[in-house]
Each structure stands twice: as C-alpha cells, then as structure tokens.
Amino acid sequence: MASTLRKFSLWAVLLAATVSNGGGEAIAQTKSMIPPALVTPDKVESPLGALEFKDGVPSKATADKLYDNLDFTYAHRAFMDNLRGVSIHALRDGMMSIGMKDNEVVVFETLMDAKSLYLTANADTIYVMGFLDLSKGPVVVETPPKFLGAVQDAWFRWVIDLGAPGPDRGEGGKYLIVGPDYTGTLPQGGFFVARARTNSIVWFGRSFLESHNDPKPVVEGIKKFTKVYPYEEGGIGTPVADFLAGKTKLGKITPPPPTVFHDGSGKVMNTIPPNDWGFYEMLNEIVQKEPATSLDPELMGPIAAIGIVKGKPFAPDERMKKLMTEALAVANASSRTLFISPRDPSWYYYPNSSWFNYLFETGYEFETPIPEVTPEGVKPYPATGYRTMNERTNFFYGVTGITPGMAMRLTGIGSQYLLAMTDADKNHFDGAKTYKVTLPKGIPEENFWSLTLYDNMTRSMLDTPQRYPRAGSQNYPSPAAEAAADGSTTVYFGPSQPDGVPRGNWIQTDPKKGWFTILRLYSPTEPFFTKEWRLSEIELVN
C-alpha cells in the first residue's frame, strides 16, 4: 500500500511541475518514466514491413497494413479450424450427386474403388453410410450385426459409436439420434439415445466379408437389418402410464417405411473439401443451416470476423476476397505440408521409422493420450487441457471419420492404422519406382490386414488399371497376399508387376503420381500394442 502511495505521489509531483513550467520539461520526464516494456517505438520492423507510430498512434498506412493482416489471420484460422466441417459438407454433396437424399442409405455392394474420391477410404470392407436431417425431429438408425461404425455431426464431432465399439457391441441395435432443437419426450427403453449439437448428421460403418471372397451375403444382411426412419414420439419405448399421467402424447405403433438403398460401387463422386473459394461458400452454408450455438464461440469468432454470420448475407468486398483467397492458399499449403511431410518425432510409432499414428498421443479429440489398458484395468491419462493443433489439421486433411474406436488399446475390437509418407531413407514415394515392405510372421490381427495406396494430391485411393489399390489377407477384390516359407509376407509397390511376385503381393502405382500408404489391422492383437511385432520400413528396390 505504501509503495502504491509513493508512486501516486511521484506522478502528482510531475503533474504539478507540468502545470508550473508550461509542461515541456515535465512531459519529457514523464515519458522517460514509462517502463520500456510498454513503449511502442516510432518505427517497428516486422515481417509485414516497417510499421510507423507517432507517440503510439499508427500511421494510416500502418493501420491499413495491420487490419489486412488481421483479416488474413482470421481467414487462415477459418480454414485450419473448420476444414473438418467443410469436409462433412463436401461428403454430403458428393453422396447427393448420385441421387441420394437425407435418411437414405448408400451401400458399396462390391466395395469402393478408386473412381470415387473419398479421403483415405479402403477397398476391403463394405461401406454403409448416409445423412440424417434432425430439423424435423429425431431419426432412428437400425444397424446390422457385425457392424463397425460411428455417427458424426456437421462439424465432424463424434456423437456415438455404432456396432462392435458401440453399445450394441456388434449384435445390431436401434440408435435414436436427437437434434439440438428437440424438446419432446424420449423413450424409456428400446433405443440407444444420442444427442447431437447439429441438425445435419453423417453416419457410416463397415461390414466385413465373412468368407473373405464374397460380398453378396453381407450385403443381403445389411439390407435386411439396416433401417432409417423418423422417430414417432410416444411410440415404442414409451409406457402408456406416461400418457395417462400427461407426460407425453401417445404415438402410433406402425411399421417404419422401407429404407431406400443406393449402390455406390463404381460410382464417380467427389467428396473432397475444396481448396478454392468454394471452401468459404461451403462454410457459409453450414453456418446458415445449423444453430448459431452449434460451434464453440471461440471457433465461430474468426468465421464471423470474415463476414460469415448466421442470418446475414455473405458478401465480402474485393479487398476481403483478395485477402481470404491468399489466406486460403497458405492454409491449404500448410495443411498439406502437415499431412504429407510430418516432422514431429512423437508421431512415429517405432524409433527411426516412417510409420506413424499420433492418435495414441492425442486421443480422438486431439487432446489427451488414449488410456492404457492393463491387467488391473483401464488407466486414463490426466487431461492436458490443450488441443494438439498440428495433429488435428493433419487428421482432417486426410481422413474421414473420427471415433474413440480408432484410438484405443483394446485387442480384438475396432481397427488400428499406421501411415507411411516416406521410404526407409525418408524420401517421398515416386510412382515410377518400385518399393517393397515386409510384414513378419504373426501379423497381429484377428480379422484381416491390408495395405492401401493413396494419391498424394486427392488423398483418395490411387487410380490405376488395378482399380482396387490394395493387398492383404483377403482374396477379394484381388488375390490374397502370399506368405514366404518363413511366414513373412512381402508386398511390392511399383508401376509393373515384378518378376516372380504373385499378383496378390503387388500394388500398382502410377509413374506420374506420388503416393502414400496405410496399413490397417482389423481386430488388432497384443503384439501390435506392445510393439513386439514390427513391419519393415518401405525400401526402394529400383
């Protein structure tokens, strides 16, 4: 307190001196008393160039330059933070381009091939997916047995798992997805209920080939058990006693309408988010369609700062268009670099390796490492309290779908992935050259394994005459890879099939395109998590 009074007295003396002598000398003394850390120099050298201030006041040229930089920064953040939401929107647009509608279902009856542009999809499982519109009320999704999937909202946030990692545990179940505006009653039983923060929902899943060579029986089961229909308030799951007590209306018990299915196999559709001005247009469409509170205010702030506000027209002037276009180019370039050329050593799964999977360190929310699973039980890590931004950007630039099931250490459930962008010498892959990778005996999976190649540019399956750029333990849609006498399996990547290499052990590349690969282990086993089993690095052959 005494110190504060002494400082106040000093400023009072200086003020009195200013009055008594006309102010000039005391003003100079006063300025000299300002702590240096508070002073903005008259001229500041910066990456933006020289910035000029007069007694703390920016010149007009400096103010214009700084406001441009602020708007550039907000536009850059709008891409980096919200690529995930635009990705969901692009996925919906692509699926609707083949004639789908909300609450309908697409089934890739003979698997997905390279003709469809999907972020790092696979050619091993039967994809099932669709979109829900919750603006008119909750929607029921009935899933088939032996299913593996999830529900995501319009901002690409996880809502609930379906199938084996979900509450039905792979037995099939009825999921009631409820939107943010629904105020009616919900059933007491009969459904797995999940609330979403947006009205637009994507759900997806995969079913496995039971005999590893014939999708028809699986597709028949999918169409038999999969149903999507509006929820009837007061129907199944609502006791009549609740109606008599005035708690709810009494809904009708009627068979749901038939679900409409579309075959997606061989269909050409683009589900990749754009890198041009269309990105901002899609972002605006999401903001206009969803509740104003569907996204956290801190994330919605930069979007609003560039003129995308719910209920208002998106009409940037030429200055803003120029800045936003430049910011988009830098943000896309940064995202692509994070995806194609990762540098963080903590991402890599093995020491001195090119194989990486950072989800073990970040979890599915890109915040806290996934829990350890021990004989004594689950041991969660404490929350870090911060988002790992580079990992989040890397993921959503190249992957569709995020769930806890992709980031867990449980054996025999879900799937695990390892990505490789470079070879053993840390060089990116050249489609004109031939490479090989060896998987030692005892590949740690209970279901099947596969390697899939992707186009660097589109992050979608590499389009070659092979059609299905994969190799693995399944013998559909291409022959299964053959093991050597010692039990190891070697897979080759190159523009032409090497002499003496079985067809199932070769994935074709395009001499004009770079590529990367993903190893998938479905129902992984303990040696994967303990790292007792380790595949080789990808080596250049010629």
XYZ file of C-alpha atoms in Angstrom:
542
model
C 0.000 0.000 0.000
C 2.829 2.364 0.944
C 4.590 1.638 -2.344
C 1.417 2.476 -4.264
C 1.076 5.796 -2.398
C 4.723 6.714 -3.159
C 4.154 6.063 -6.899
C 0.972 8.121 -6.831
C 2.846 10.983 -5.081
C 5.586 10.902 -7.732
C 3.072 11.261 -10.563
C 1.350 14.056 -8.640
C 4.646 15.961 -8.377
C 5.295 15.507 -12.100
C 1.804 16.715 -12.922
C 2.306 19.796 -10.742
C 5.610 20.513 -12.465
C 3.910 20.263 -15.835
C 1.428 22.938 -14.831
C 4.044 25.221 -13.285
C 6.605 25.306 -16.119
C 4.415 25.025 -19.214
C 4.724 21.289 -19.390
C 7.590 20.665 -21.821
C 10.319 19.575 -19.453
C 7.976 17.564 -17.224
C 6.403 15.796 -20.191
C 9.833 14.604 -21.232
C 10.472 13.441 -17.691
C 7.110 11.705 -17.594
C 7.780 9.809 -20.827
C 11.135 8.710 -19.502
C 9.353 7.182 -16.522
C 7.221 4.831 -18.699
C 8.508 1.236 -18.375
C 10.287 0.265 -21.631
C 8.103 -2.859 -21.956
C 5.070 -0.612 -22.500
C 6.584 1.507 -25.249
C 5.766 1.021 -28.954
C 8.716 2.518 -30.867
C 8.134 5.119 -33.551
C 9.239 2.557 -36.118
C 8.813 -1.221 -35.842
C 10.472 -3.625 -38.258
C 8.257 -6.687 -38.834
C 7.546 -9.450 -41.368
C 4.855 -7.064 -42.662
C 7.476 -4.412 -43.324
C 8.136 -1.208 -41.408
C 5.321 -0.135 -39.091
C 5.218 3.541 -38.092
C 3.773 5.080 -34.931
C 3.742 8.608 -33.573
C 3.521 8.561 -29.803
C 1.740 5.197 -30.063
C -0.620 6.223 -32.887
C -0.269 4.193 -36.121
C 0.032 5.973 -39.419
C -2.781 5.336 -41.885
C -0.542 3.090 -43.982
C 0.428 1.100 -40.882
C -3.176 0.775 -39.712
C -4.269 -0.453 -43.152
C -1.445 -2.972 -43.233
C -2.278 -4.320 -39.771
C -6.001 -4.593 -40.467
C -5.213 -6.535 -43.637
C -3.035 -8.859 -41.592
C -5.784 -9.349 -39.000
C -8.316 -10.250 -41.680
C -5.779 -12.587 -43.307
C -5.230 -14.262 -39.939
C -8.954 -14.777 -39.327
C -9.421 -16.220 -42.826
C -6.454 -18.534 -42.291
C -7.938 -19.743 -38.989
C -11.323 -20.274 -40.604
C -9.705 -22.894 -42.845
C -7.423 -24.513 -40.285
C -10.083 -24.791 -37.578
C -13.036 -25.727 -39.758
C -11.758 -27.860 -42.621
C -13.407 -30.742 -40.768
C -16.885 -29.202 -41.047
C -16.439 -28.398 -44.731
C -15.226 -31.974 -45.216
C -18.540 -33.301 -43.867
C -20.436 -30.885 -46.106
C -18.429 -31.994 -49.163
C -19.093 -35.620 -48.245
C -22.820 -34.916 -48.209
C -22.698 -33.059 -51.538
C -20.777 -35.901 -53.158
C -23.222 -38.530 -51.976
C -26.210 -36.445 -53.012
C -24.675 -36.161 -56.502
C -25.562 -39.826 -57.145
C -29.227 -39.257 -56.288
C -29.229 -39.883 -52.552
C -31.466 -37.989 -50.148
C -31.432 -37.485 -46.388
C -32.388 -40.595 -44.415
C -31.447 -42.849 -47.346
C -28.504 -45.259 -47.375
C -25.630 -45.943 -49.752
C -24.041 -49.404 -49.731
C -20.864 -50.122 -51.657
C -22.060 -53.575 -52.630
C -18.891 -54.651 -54.431
C -16.613 -52.409 -52.335
C -15.345 -48.929 -53.038
C -12.828 -48.458 -55.832
C -10.548 -45.634 -56.938
C -13.208 -43.955 -59.088
C -14.787 -42.363 -56.030
C -12.913 -39.513 -54.359
C -13.081 -40.273 -50.634
C -10.439 -39.316 -48.090
C -8.366 -42.457 -47.364
C -11.207 -44.938 -47.776
C -10.397 -48.636 -48.151
C -11.107 -51.336 -50.709
C -11.513 -54.149 -48.188
C -14.807 -53.573 -46.373
C -18.380 -52.889 -47.422
C -19.104 -49.273 -46.616
C -22.585 -48.274 -45.463
C -23.389 -44.602 -44.887
C -25.996 -41.917 -45.008
C -27.096 -38.478 -43.839
C -29.797 -37.581 -41.357
C -31.853 -34.395 -41.127
C -32.827 -33.854 -37.481
C -34.507 -30.494 -38.033
C -37.926 -32.187 -38.191
C -37.317 -34.461 -35.206
C -35.193 -37.415 -34.062
C -34.285 -40.175 -36.505
C -33.774 -43.881 -35.838
C -30.871 -45.797 -37.375
C -31.068 -49.584 -37.021
C -27.704 -51.226 -37.610
C -26.940 -54.800 -38.691
C -24.943 -57.308 -36.638
C -21.153 -57.436 -37.069
C -21.003 -53.742 -37.896
C -18.302 -51.164 -37.139
C -19.238 -47.507 -37.402
C -19.950 -44.104 -35.890
C -22.145 -41.010 -36.015
C -20.616 -37.549 -36.633
C -22.221 -34.108 -36.536
C -21.961 -31.285 -39.076
C -18.701 -30.029 -37.530
C -17.161 -33.521 -37.645
C -17.549 -34.198 -33.933
C -18.134 -37.694 -32.650
C -21.675 -38.378 -31.425
C -21.797 -42.146 -30.765
C -20.207 -45.373 -31.954
C -22.242 -47.990 -33.816
C -21.744 -51.727 -33.867
C -18.840 -53.518 -32.202
C -17.372 -50.468 -30.397
C -20.830 -49.081 -29.624
C -23.447 -50.040 -27.037
C -24.881 -52.840 -29.182
C -21.399 -54.494 -29.134
C -21.815 -55.861 -32.632
C -25.179 -57.518 -32.105
C -27.092 -54.860 -34.041
C -29.198 -52.172 -32.407
C -31.618 -49.270 -32.655
C -29.999 -45.859 -32.325
C -32.106 -42.759 -31.714
C -30.255 -39.636 -32.849
C -31.725 -36.464 -31.350
C -31.080 -32.948 -32.643
C -30.347 -29.782 -30.656
C -33.822 -28.263 -31.015
C -35.904 -31.260 -29.966
C -37.935 -30.634 -26.806
C -40.313 -33.606 -26.913
C -40.200 -36.682 -24.726
C -37.807 -39.531 -25.334
C -38.440 -43.274 -24.928
C -37.539 -45.010 -21.680
C -36.117 -48.029 -23.456
C -35.672 -49.858 -26.725
C -33.117 -47.428 -28.198
C -29.566 -46.240 -27.705
C -30.144 -42.485 -27.467
C -27.519 -39.935 -28.536
C -27.887 -36.161 -28.673
C -26.167 -34.106 -31.356
C -25.385 -30.377 -31.442
C -26.278 -30.045 -35.140
C -29.246 -30.990 -37.297
C -27.133 -32.390 -40.123
C -25.632 -35.767 -39.300
C -23.497 -38.265 -41.174
C -23.366 -41.874 -40.059
C -21.209 -44.555 -41.567
C -19.898 -48.006 -40.936
C -18.197 -51.017 -42.383
C -19.156 -54.641 -42.623
C -16.570 -57.330 -43.227
C -16.530 -60.057 -45.843
C -17.380 -63.172 -43.876
C -15.697 -65.612 -46.231
C -13.106 -63.075 -47.421
C -14.244 -63.514 -51.010
C -17.971 -62.882 -51.458
C -19.745 -59.635 -50.534
C -23.249 -60.790 -51.533
C -24.282 -62.483 -48.249
C -23.031 -59.486 -46.263
C -24.899 -57.026 -48.468
C -28.073 -59.065 -48.046
C -27.676 -58.880 -44.280
C -27.063 -55.133 -44.406
C -30.229 -54.522 -46.401
C -32.227 -56.835 -44.172
C -31.291 -55.201 -40.884
C -30.408 -51.593 -41.741
C -33.304 -49.166 -41.381
C -33.521 -45.394 -41.190
C -36.785 -43.655 -40.288
C -38.247 -40.757 -38.279
C -38.936 -41.379 -34.596
C -42.596 -41.369 -33.569
C -42.839 -39.530 -30.253
C -44.770 -41.564 -27.712
C -44.272 -44.780 -29.665
C -42.107 -47.773 -28.802
C -40.267 -47.208 -25.545
C -42.993 -45.001 -24.048
C -45.197 -46.528 -21.317
C -48.924 -45.864 -21.606
C -48.761 -44.792 -17.957
C -46.749 -41.738 -19.006
C -49.520 -40.765 -21.392
C -52.150 -41.208 -18.678
C -50.066 -39.040 -16.373
C -49.985 -36.305 -19.001
C -46.232 -36.577 -19.535
C -46.317 -37.342 -23.244
C -48.581 -37.938 -26.176
C -49.342 -41.487 -27.299
C -47.706 -42.231 -30.620
C -48.733 -44.815 -33.152
C -47.026 -48.177 -33.404
C -46.628 -48.670 -37.130
C -44.001 -50.420 -39.261
C -41.334 -47.964 -40.426
C -41.371 -47.019 -44.107
C -38.997 -49.003 -46.344
C -35.448 -47.698 -46.366
C -34.121 -46.581 -49.745
C -30.736 -48.070 -50.664
C -28.274 -46.936 -53.329
C -25.335 -48.938 -54.659
C -22.210 -46.754 -54.525
C -19.756 -49.211 -56.114
C -18.222 -47.903 -59.318
C -19.970 -44.534 -58.959
C -17.913 -41.429 -59.664
C -18.407 -38.910 -56.870
C -16.269 -36.204 -55.314
C -16.477 -35.913 -51.528
C -13.216 -33.975 -51.002
C -13.419 -30.465 -49.469
C -12.366 -27.740 -51.941
C -9.212 -25.647 -51.691
C -10.628 -22.715 -53.671
C -13.282 -20.065 -52.930
C -15.844 -22.851 -52.705
C -14.424 -23.595 -49.244
C -15.808 -20.346 -47.838
C -19.110 -20.852 -49.632
C -19.496 -24.302 -48.078
C -18.515 -22.916 -44.683
C -21.217 -20.270 -45.010
C -23.791 -22.910 -45.917
C -23.012 -24.821 -42.719
C -23.264 -21.691 -40.569
C -26.594 -20.724 -42.136
C -28.056 -24.203 -41.789
C -27.053 -25.083 -38.234
C -27.985 -23.434 -34.924
C -25.915 -20.367 -34.070
C -24.639 -22.166 -30.980
C -23.617 -25.357 -32.796
C -19.947 -24.340 -32.722
C -17.940 -23.014 -29.792
C -17.835 -19.176 -29.770
C -14.032 -19.124 -29.900
C -14.150 -21.137 -33.132
C -17.086 -19.212 -34.574
C -15.342 -15.883 -33.867
C -12.843 -15.970 -36.768
C -15.631 -17.156 -39.084
C -17.775 -14.171 -38.101
C -14.771 -11.849 -38.436
C -14.556 -12.626 -42.173
C -18.264 -11.970 -42.699
C -19.823 -15.419 -42.309
C -22.609 -14.855 -39.775
C -25.829 -16.788 -39.337
C -28.801 -14.906 -40.734
C -26.678 -12.434 -42.695
C -25.588 -12.451 -46.344
C -22.026 -13.443 -47.087
C -20.827 -10.641 -49.342
C -17.145 -9.752 -48.864
C -15.790 -6.779 -50.805
C -12.900 -7.083 -53.244
C -10.318 -6.330 -50.560
C -11.623 -9.115 -48.335
C -11.916 -11.549 -51.237
C -8.256 -10.952 -52.091
C -7.101 -11.447 -48.504
C -9.293 -14.503 -47.975
C -8.095 -16.103 -51.202
C -4.472 -15.561 -50.187
C -5.131 -16.914 -46.707
C -6.847 -19.965 -48.168
C -3.803 -20.733 -50.330
C -1.443 -20.508 -47.353
C -3.746 -22.515 -45.062
C -4.169 -25.281 -47.630
C -0.412 -25.356 -48.256
C 0.238 -25.567 -44.515
C -2.315 -28.341 -44.064
C -0.912 -30.326 -46.965
C 2.605 -29.989 -45.568
C 1.467 -31.185 -42.142
C -0.131 -34.206 -43.798
C 2.472 -35.160 -46.387
C 5.652 -34.117 -44.534
C 5.110 -34.564 -40.774
C 8.109 -33.567 -38.673
C 7.100 -34.220 -35.050
C 9.113 -37.243 -33.803
C 6.384 -38.116 -31.276
C 4.041 -39.044 -34.124
C 6.104 -42.042 -35.224
C 5.099 -45.426 -33.885
C 8.560 -47.021 -33.893
C 12.003 -45.459 -33.314
C 13.637 -44.182 -36.511
C 10.590 -45.156 -38.545
C 8.384 -43.635 -41.235
C 5.284 -45.382 -39.883
C 3.197 -43.015 -37.778
C -0.017 -42.789 -35.781
C -0.262 -39.888 -33.346
C -3.714 -40.843 -32.000
C -2.009 -42.766 -29.206
C -0.608 -39.430 -28.026
C -3.628 -37.234 -28.750
C -6.727 -39.394 -28.438
C -9.698 -38.952 -30.736
C -10.269 -35.371 -29.515
C -6.619 -34.398 -30.147
C -6.109 -33.521 -26.511
C -5.250 -36.363 -24.140
C -3.389 -39.637 -24.793
C -5.607 -42.690 -25.050
C -5.898 -44.715 -21.831
C -3.589 -47.578 -21.041
C -5.288 -50.965 -20.770
C -3.616 -53.194 -18.192
C -4.467 -56.470 -16.421
C -5.550 -54.302 -13.500
C -7.948 -52.287 -15.647
C -8.044 -49.043 -17.599
C -5.632 -46.306 -16.558
C -6.642 -42.960 -18.102
C -4.142 -40.166 -18.578
C -4.964 -36.805 -16.981
C -6.435 -34.226 -19.344
C -3.790 -31.996 -20.903
C -6.167 -29.070 -21.243
C -4.967 -28.127 -24.731
C -5.668 -29.141 -28.315
C -2.820 -30.509 -30.441
C -3.391 -28.304 -33.446
C -0.992 -29.858 -35.966
C -2.315 -33.352 -35.318
C -5.890 -32.167 -35.728
C -5.089 -30.473 -39.037
C -3.159 -33.495 -40.313
C -6.038 -35.813 -39.489
C -8.887 -33.872 -41.050
C -6.884 -33.054 -44.173
C -6.610 -36.719 -44.982
C -9.166 -38.772 -43.067
C -12.952 -39.077 -42.844
C -14.404 -40.248 -39.546
C -13.041 -39.987 -36.020
C -14.192 -42.069 -33.047
C -12.822 -43.416 -29.778
C -12.769 -46.770 -31.590
C -9.889 -45.509 -33.730
C -7.877 -44.551 -30.673
C -7.934 -47.360 -28.131
C -5.577 -50.063 -26.949
C -8.170 -52.846 -26.761
C -7.360 -56.109 -28.504
C -9.836 -57.806 -30.787
C -12.044 -54.718 -31.218
C -12.035 -51.969 -33.828
C -9.104 -51.274 -36.081
C -5.654 -49.733 -35.957
C -3.747 -47.831 -38.605
C -0.174 -46.946 -39.463
C 0.592 -44.415 -42.192
C 3.794 -44.018 -44.211
C 4.535 -40.964 -46.352
C 8.210 -41.741 -46.958
C 10.522 -44.677 -47.553
C 13.322 -46.048 -45.381
C 15.558 -43.133 -46.433
C 12.845 -40.576 -45.603
C 12.204 -39.789 -49.276
C 8.665 -39.389 -50.583
C 7.418 -42.146 -52.866
C 7.920 -41.904 -56.631
C 5.244 -43.668 -58.676
C 7.782 -44.543 -61.358
C 9.933 -46.577 -58.933
C 9.471 -49.941 -57.241
C 9.439 -50.424 -53.452
C 8.789 -53.268 -51.044
C 7.695 -53.781 -47.443
C 7.881 -56.955 -45.344
C 5.397 -57.962 -42.676
C 6.944 -60.540 -40.337
C 5.200 -63.746 -39.367
C 2.305 -63.399 -36.950
C 0.651 -60.271 -38.313
C -1.269 -59.008 -35.247
C -4.912 -59.152 -36.344
C -7.866 -61.403 -35.600
C -9.912 -60.406 -38.637
C -7.694 -59.322 -41.558
C -4.967 -56.896 -42.596
C -4.457 -54.731 -45.648
C -2.205 -52.152 -47.265
C -3.822 -49.483 -49.440
C -2.196 -46.858 -51.679
C -3.410 -43.267 -51.946
C -2.866 -40.421 -54.357
C -0.873 -37.614 -52.708
C -2.993 -34.928 -54.345
C -6.504 -36.217 -53.641
C -5.748 -38.328 -50.536
C -8.076 -40.855 -52.174
C -7.326 -44.332 -53.452
C -4.705 -44.310 -56.207
C -6.435 -44.725 -59.550
C -4.638 -47.298 -61.730
C -5.772 -50.136 -64.026
C -5.835 -52.351 -60.907
C -8.948 -50.409 -59.776
C -8.502 -51.613 -56.167
C -5.033 -50.418 -54.994
C -4.707 -52.849 -52.105
C -3.014 -56.001 -50.871
C -3.859 -58.044 -47.820
C -5.098 -61.253 -46.281
C -8.461 -61.169 -48.084
C -8.763 -62.738 -51.524
C -11.397 -60.258 -52.670
C -11.423 -57.955 -54.596
C -7.894 -59.058 -55.538
C -5.971 -62.232 -54.640
C -4.693 -62.524 -51.090
C -1.030 -61.820 -50.478
C 1.052 -64.987 -50.197
C 3.443 -65.616 -47.321
C 7.011 -66.876 -47.785
C 8.315 -70.102 -46.300
C 9.351 -68.310 -43.093
C 5.814 -66.949 -42.641
C 6.666 -63.365 -43.575
C 4.751 -61.519 -46.298
C 6.383 -59.069 -48.703
C 4.332 -56.594 -50.710
C 5.719 -54.670 -53.688
C 4.638 -51.225 -54.925
C 5.522 -50.279 -58.485
C 4.224 -49.429 -61.958
C 4.613 -53.018 -63.198
C 4.420 -56.425 -61.532
C 7.928 -57.607 -60.590
C 9.066 -60.943 -62.000
C 8.240 -63.854 -59.738
C 5.979 -61.800 -57.458
C 2.427 -63.155 -57.093
C -0.372 -60.822 -58.168
C -1.669 -60.530 -54.597
C 1.714 -59.258 -53.387
C 1.851 -56.308 -55.797
C 0.037 -52.950 -55.769
C 0.295 -50.958 -58.969
C 1.490 -47.330 -58.933
C 1.191 -44.544 -61.482
C 4.558 -43.306 -62.853
C 3.153 -39.772 -62.961
C 1.895 -39.653 -59.369
C 3.277 -39.722 -55.869
C 1.574 -41.875 -53.270
C 1.411 -42.850 -49.609
C 0.104 -45.933 -47.861
C -1.860 -47.065 -44.822
C -1.563 -50.399 -43.039
C -4.852 -51.499 -41.473
C -5.166 -54.146 -38.782
C -8.762 -55.147 -38.078
C -9.279 -56.523 -34.567
C -5.621 -55.931 -33.608
C -3.861 -58.233 -31.146
C -1.456 -57.613 -28.279
C 1.850 -57.750 -30.235
C 0.794 -54.631 -32.132
C 0.292 -52.599 -28.967
C 3.409 -53.916 -27.234
C 5.374 -53.389 -30.479
C 6.800 -56.900 -30.258
C 5.732 -57.138 -33.885
C 7.104 -54.533 -36.275
C 6.838 -54.383 -40.029
C 9.795 -53.225 -42.077
C 10.302 -49.781 -43.490
C 9.367 -49.400 -47.144
C 12.557 -49.915 -49.145
C 13.425 -48.734 -52.620
C 14.043 -51.705 -54.950
C 14.794 -49.893 -58.200
